[in-house]
Amino acid sequence: MALPFLRPSTIFGGGMRGGMRRAASAIASKKLMLPSHHLPLPHHVASKPSSRAAALSALNFSLAQLAVQTTTGTANADHCYSPQRRGRGGQNLHQHQQQQQQRALSSSPSSQLSCQRQPPLGEPITYLSLNNLRDNPGAVKKKRRVGRGIGSSKGKTCGRGHKGQKSRAGGGVHPTFEGGQTKFYKRMPKIGKMKNAEFKLNLIPLNVGRVQDYVTMGRLRPERKDGVITMRDFVNAGMFPSSSIKTGVKLLGDGREYVKDKLLIEVSFASASAIDAIESKGGMVTTVHYNRLALRALLKPHKFPSKPEVMLTREYGDGVDASELDVHDTHLLPRRAPLPSTCLTIPIIRRGYLNPKVQLERKKRGLKDL
């Protein structure tokens, strides 16, 4: 039968002196066996365990070494077990020793140093969310709080001084103030135009009653072959000079009760009452867009070069007589300017020349394409 190993609690239980006595008695009676790695005994004592005096003298030396090992932490605090004895939870001695070695390796300074020497895994990745949403460091500068004592450099009067216009709340001097004399921008002459002057429409008002009067007198006659009255016809009739037409003519409805003829009119703008007065007698009103160059080509086509005979022959065939054509067809006129983007959505009530219904009606009447 194998003897159990000597346990530290058996030695030191009840005091050092009592424990030494009990250990010596147990060794002498061969009830305990001292492990060679914990309590090394001399060879002559181990061979004669029955001698109590020799065992006690040898045990004093071994117990002193065991006490030193226990206090410095080199001795194991756990108990030693025999191979036959089961440990905690039914573990044998081999498993218990492996667990002790793992614990010693994990708690040793060398293992901690090795953990510290591991290469970094890289910069941590953070995701933007509401709890970490903030400005970059230094993006927002903290505002100085004034009126917080002399230690803040902006206390009491807050850097404004005593009294005066610039010390009042909301007070101050305008940047253009020159001490009372006339300001610089007021001393300069007024030059240039208004910001919206280029978009201003200088339209000539023309009532339908006056148009009917000139037609009745025989002074207003259409120049075109399709019988359409244009702004050039108004100028030729002497209703107003061509130099007065800056942006166009607007047809108004005053004198609508005098309209009795079937009139076909092309102007820049027309009111709803004028359109009703003309269309009620079977006529038609078409609003056409003219820029400055288009107005010049309409009012004064002779200012532009005439078309050569070859071009007239290619367009109208052989044997064409230039006197039988309209004056606008015999001159090289510029291409019509596109309509502004603000006028592309003109409704049918304005009778715009780009409206599909207006174009279809002009086709039915056999009018000239614009």
Tab-separated table of N, CA and C in Angstrom, residues 267-348:
chain	number	residue	atom	x	y	z
A	267	VAL	N	-49.878	89.943	-84.442
A	267	VAL	CA	-49.257	90.937	-83.564
A	267	VAL	C	-48.427	90.208	-82.509
A	268	SER	N	-47.769	91.005	-81.658
A	268	SER	CA	-46.938	90.408	-80.606
A	268	SER	C	-47.780	89.900	-79.447
A	269	PHE	N	-48.776	90.706	-79.025
A	269	PHE	CA	-49.648	90.320	-77.912
A	269	PHE	C	-51.066	90.746	-78.245
A	270	ALA	N	-52.033	90.090	-77.591
A	270	ALA	CA	-53.450	90.421	-77.793
A	270	ALA	C	-54.206	90.093	-76.520
A	271	SER	N	-55.146	90.960	-76.184
A	271	SER	CA	-55.975	90.718	-75.011
A	271	SER	C	-57.105	89.757	-75.357
A	272	ALA	N	-57.731	89.216	-74.324
A	272	ALA	CA	-58.807	88.246	-74.532
A	272	ALA	C	-60.015	88.899	-75.187
A	273	SER	N	-60.292	90.153	-74.811
A	273	SER	CA	-61.456	90.842	-75.407
A	273	SER	C	-61.224	91.129	-76.885
A	274	ALA	N	-59.990	91.464	-77.251
A	274	ALA	CA	-59.691	91.720	-78.664
A	274	ALA	C	-59.788	90.439	-79.473
A	275	ILE	N	-59.349	89.326	-78.896
A	275	ILE	CA	-59.430	88.039	-79.604
A	275	ILE	C	-60.886	87.651	-79.821
A	276	ASP	N	-61.729	87.861	-78.819
A	276	ASP	CA	-63.146	87.518	-78.958
A	276	ASP	C	-63.825	88.399	-80.005
A	277	ALA	N	-63.433	89.675	-80.027
A	277	ALA	CA	-64.065	90.584	-80.990
A	277	ALA	C	-63.710	90.205	-82.424
A	278	ILE	N	-62.471	89.799	-82.676
A	278	ILE	CA	-62.052	89.433	-84.034
A	278	ILE	C	-62.626	88.087	-84.431
A	279	GLU	N	-62.569	87.101	-83.525
A	279	GLU	CA	-63.041	85.757	-83.860
A	279	GLU	C	-64.556	85.687	-83.945
A	280	SER	N	-65.245	86.598	-83.298
A	280	SER	CA	-66.711	86.579	-83.395
A	280	SER	C	-67.196	86.933	-84.802
A	281	LYS	N	-66.370	87.618	-85.586
A	281	LYS	CA	-66.713	87.973	-86.968
A	281	LYS	C	-66.046	87.046	-87.985
A	282	GLY	N	-65.491	85.910	-87.506
A	282	GLY	CA	-64.876	84.956	-88.414
A	282	GLY	C	-63.415	85.192	-88.674
A	283	GLY	N	-62.823	86.151	-88.010
A	283	GLY	CA	-61.405	86.431	-88.208
A	283	GLY	C	-60.523	85.545	-87.319
A	284	MET	N	-59.213	85.886	-87.269
A	284	MET	CA	-58.260	85.087	-86.501
A	284	MET	C	-57.112	85.985	-86.048
A	285	VAL	N	-56.688	85.779	-84.832
A	285	VAL	CA	-55.565	86.521	-84.258
A	285	VAL	C	-54.471	85.520	-83.908
A	286	THR	N	-53.238	85.841	-84.307
A	286	THR	CA	-52.077	85.007	-83.991
A	286	THR	C	-51.017	85.885	-83.340
A	287	THR	N	-50.544	85.472	-82.170
A	287	THR	CA	-49.472	86.195	-81.479
A	287	THR	C	-48.141	85.555	-81.847
A	288	VAL	N	-47.221	86.389	-82.338
A	288	VAL	CA	-45.939	85.922	-82.853
A	288	VAL	C	-44.827	86.597	-82.061
A	289	HIS	N	-43.787	85.830	-81.750
A	289	HIS	CA	-42.640	86.373	-81.013
A	289	HIS	C	-41.634	86.959	-81.993
A	290	TYR	N	-41.220	88.221	-81.713
A	290	TYR	CA	-40.224	88.917	-82.523
A	290	TYR	C	-39.155	89.483	-81.592
A	291	ASN	N	-37.888	89.182	-81.885
A	291	ASN	CA	-36.805	89.897	-81.207
A	291	ASN	C	-36.429	91.125	-82.035
A	292	ARG	N	-35.370	91.819	-81.672
A	292	ARG	CA	-35.044	93.073	-82.348
A	292	ARG	C	-34.668	92.843	-83.808
A	293	LEU	N	-33.946	91.759	-84.072
A	293	LEU	CA	-33.564	91.473	-85.451
A	293	LEU	C	-34.761	91.038	-86.276
A	294	ALA	N	-35.650	90.256	-85.666
A	294	ALA	CA	-36.847	89.811	-86.397
A	294	ALA	C	-37.777	90.985	-86.693
A	295	LEU	N	-37.851	91.953	-85.768
A	295	LEU	CA	-38.660	93.136	-86.025
A	295	LEU	C	-38.087	93.956	-87.179
A	296	ARG	N	-36.777	94.058	-87.244
A	296	ARG	CA	-36.152	94.790	-88.340
A	296	ARG	C	-36.411	94.091	-89.683
A	297	ALA	N	-36.350	92.745	-89.663
A	297	ALA	CA	-36.610	92.017	-90.909
A	297	ALA	C	-38.069	92.132	-91.329
A	298	LEU	N	-38.972	92.253	-90.341
A	298	LEU	CA	-40.389	92.380	-90.667
A	298	LEU	C	-40.730	93.776	-91.170
A	299	LEU	N	-40.212	94.793	-90.501
A	299	LEU	CA	-40.588	96.171	-90.842
A	299	LEU	C	-39.808	96.706	-92.043
A	300	LYS	N	-38.540	96.322	-92.165
A	300	LYS	CA	-37.701	96.856	-93.242
A	300	LYS	C	-36.971	95.721	-93.960
A	301	PRO	N	-37.672	94.899	-94.703
A	301	PRO	CA	-37.000	93.790	-95.398
A	301	PRO	C	-36.059	94.259	-96.502
A	302	HIS	N	-36.262	95.464	-97.036
A	302	HIS	CA	-35.400	95.959	-98.108
A	302	HIS	C	-34.000	96.296	-97.600
A	303	LYS	N	-33.800	96.316	-96.280
A	303	LYS	CA	-32.477	96.543	-95.732
A	303	LYS	C	-31.575	95.318	-95.852
A	304	PHE	N	-32.161	94.188	-96.201
A	304	PHE	CA	-31.419	92.942	-96.337
A	304	PHE	C	-31.203	92.634	-97.818
A	305	PRO	N	-30.192	91.865	-98.168
A	305	PRO	CA	-29.901	91.593	-99.584
A	305	PRO	C	-31.009	90.769	-100.238
A	306	SER	N	-31.174	90.988	-101.522
A	306	SER	CA	-32.192	90.244	-102.273
A	306	SER	C	-31.671	88.851	-102.643
A	307	LYS	N	-32.587	87.940	-102.871
A	307	LYS	CA	-32.220	86.584	-103.247
A	307	LYS	C	-31.828	86.555	-104.719
A	308	PRO	N	-30.820	85.787	-105.070
A	308	PRO	CA	-30.459	85.665	-106.493
A	308	PRO	C	-31.504	84.859	-107.261
A	309	GLU	N	-31.420	84.975	-108.586
A	309	GLU	CA	-32.389	84.283	-109.441
A	309	GLU	C	-32.299	82.767	-109.270
A	310	VAL	N	-31.106	82.278	-109.061
A	310	VAL	CA	-30.944	80.816	-108.915
A	310	VAL	C	-31.693	80.315	-107.696
A	311	MET	N	-31.611	81.058	-106.631
A	311	MET	CA	-32.299	80.646	-105.405
A	311	MET	C	-33.812	80.749	-105.574
A	312	LEU	N	-34.283	81.801	-106.236
A	312	LEU	CA	-35.730	81.919	-106.466
A	312	LEU	C	-36.237	80.796	-107.360
A	313	THR	N	-35.428	80.422	-108.371
A	313	THR	CA	-35.839	79.332	-109.255
A	313	THR	C	-35.897	78.004	-108.511
A	314	ARG	N	-34.905	77.771	-107.633
A	314	ARG	CA	-34.896	76.514	-106.880
A	314	ARG	C	-36.060	76.438	-105.900
A	315	GLU	N	-36.474	77.568	-105.347
A	315	GLU	CA	-37.545	77.554	-104.355
A	315	GLU	C	-38.933	77.587	-104.983
A	316	TYR	N	-39.127	78.366	-106.039
A	316	TYR	CA	-40.470	78.568	-106.578
A	316	TYR	C	-40.636	78.071	-108.007
A	317	GLY	N	-39.596	77.503	-108.613
A	317	GLY	CA	-39.714	76.949	-109.954
A	317	GLY	C	-39.275	77.939	-111.026
A	318	ASP	N	-39.257	77.418	-112.276
A	318	ASP	CA	-38.819	78.236	-113.412
A	318	ASP	C	-39.910	79.232	-113.806
A	319	GLY	N	-39.455	80.350	-114.325
A	319	GLY	CA	-40.387	81.364	-114.821
A	319	GLY	C	-41.122	82.103	-113.735
A	320	VAL	N	-40.601	82.122	-112.516
A	320	VAL	CA	-41.248	82.821	-111.415
A	320	VAL	C	-40.999	84.314	-111.548
A	321	ASP	N	-42.018	85.111	-111.265
A	321	ASP	CA	-41.914	86.562	-111.322
A	321	ASP	C	-41.768	87.094	-109.900
A	322	ALA	N	-40.693	87.828	-109.643
A	322	ALA	CA	-40.435	88.331	-108.293
A	322	ALA	C	-41.477	89.327	-107.848
A	323	SER	N	-42.139	89.994	-108.777
A	323	SER	CA	-43.166	90.972	-108.399
A	323	SER	C	-44.426	90.307	-107.852
A	324	GLU	N	-44.638	89.052	-108.203
A	324	GLU	CA	-45.800	88.337	-107.714
A	324	GLU	C	-45.598	87.744	-106.322
A	325	LEU	N	-44.387	87.758	-105.843
A	325	LEU	CA	-44.080	87.216	-104.517
A	325	LEU	C	-44.138	88.314	-103.471
A	326	ASP	N	-44.245	87.888	-102.232
A	326	ASP	CA	-44.199	88.829	-101.116
A	326	ASP	C	-42.798	89.407	-100.996
A	327	VAL	N	-42.745	90.586	-100.420
A	327	VAL	CA	-41.452	91.250	-100.294
A	327	VAL	C	-40.512	90.482	-99.350
A	328	HIS	N	-41.089	89.768	-98.392
A	328	HIS	CA	-40.252	88.999	-97.465
A	328	HIS	C	-39.716	87.730	-98.114
A	329	ASP	N	-40.349	87.283	-99.202
A	329	ASP	CA	-39.887	86.071	-99.872
A	329	ASP	C	-38.772	86.343	-100.861
A	330	THR	N	-38.538	87.571	-101.207
A	330	THR	CA	-37.515	87.898	-102.200
A	330	THR	C	-36.222	88.416	-101.578
A	331	HIS	N	-36.118	88.424	-100.263
A	331	HIS	CA	-34.918	88.916	-99.593
A	331	HIS	C	-34.370	87.830	-98.666
A	332	LEU	N	-33.069	87.898	-98.468
A	332	LEU	CA	-32.407	86.951	-97.571
A	332	LEU	C	-32.546	87.440	-96.121
A	333	LEU	N	-33.575	86.964	-95.459
A	333	LEU	CA	-33.876	87.393	-94.088
A	333	LEU	C	-33.237	86.422	-93.089
A	334	PRO	N	-32.896	86.900	-91.910
A	334	PRO	CA	-32.307	86.003	-90.887
A	334	PRO	C	-33.320	84.975	-90.399
A	335	ARG	N	-32.789	83.900	-89.875
A	335	ARG	CA	-33.651	82.852	-89.346
A	335	ARG	C	-34.378	83.351	-88.099
A	336	ARG	N	-35.605	82.898	-87.924
A	336	ARG	CA	-36.411	83.345	-86.789
A	336	ARG	C	-35.786	82.866	-85.476
A	337	ALA	N	-35.732	83.771	-84.517
A	337	ALA	CA	-35.155	83.442	-83.211
A	337	ALA	C	-36.082	82.499	-82.447
A	338	PRO	N	-35.517	81.582	-81.636
A	338	PRO	CA	-36.367	80.669	-80.858
A	338	PRO	C	-37.113	81.414	-79.759
A	339	LEU	N	-38.200	80.842	-79.359
A	339	LEU	CA	-39.029	81.441	-78.320
A	339	LEU	C	-38.334	81.315	-76.972
A	340	PRO	N	-38.379	82.323	-76.096
A	340	PRO	CA	-37.782	82.202	-74.760
A	340	PRO	C	-38.427	81.075	-73.969
A	341	SER	N	-37.641	80.558	-73.014
A	341	SER	CA	-38.132	79.434	-72.213
A	341	SER	C	-39.336	79.828	-71.367
A	342	THR	N	-39.461	81.116	-71.019
A	342	THR	CA	-40.606	81.550	-70.221
A	342	THR	C	-41.905	81.588	-71.022
A	343	CYS	N	-41.821	81.490	-72.340
A	343	CYS	CA	-43.011	81.583	-73.189
A	343	CYS	C	-43.331	80.270	-73.885
A	344	LEU	N	-42.651	79.191	-73.515
A	344	LEU	CA	-42.883	77.928	-74.208
A	344	LEU	C	-44.220	77.306	-73.843
A	345	THR	N	-44.749	77.660	-72.675
A	345	THR	CA	-46.006	77.065	-72.217
A	345	THR	C	-47.161	78.057	-72.367
A	346	ILE	N	-47.217	78.767	-73.482
A	346	ILE	CA	-48.305	79.721	-73.705
A	346	ILE	C	-49.595	78.948	-73.966
A	347	PRO	N	-50.663	79.218	-73.226
A	347	PRO	CA	-51.908	78.467	-73.450
A	347	PRO	C	-52.593	78.886	-74.730
A	348	ILE	N	-53.640	78.142	-75.063
A	348	ILE	CA	-54.368	78.409	-76.303
A	348	ILE	C	-55.116	79.733	-76.237
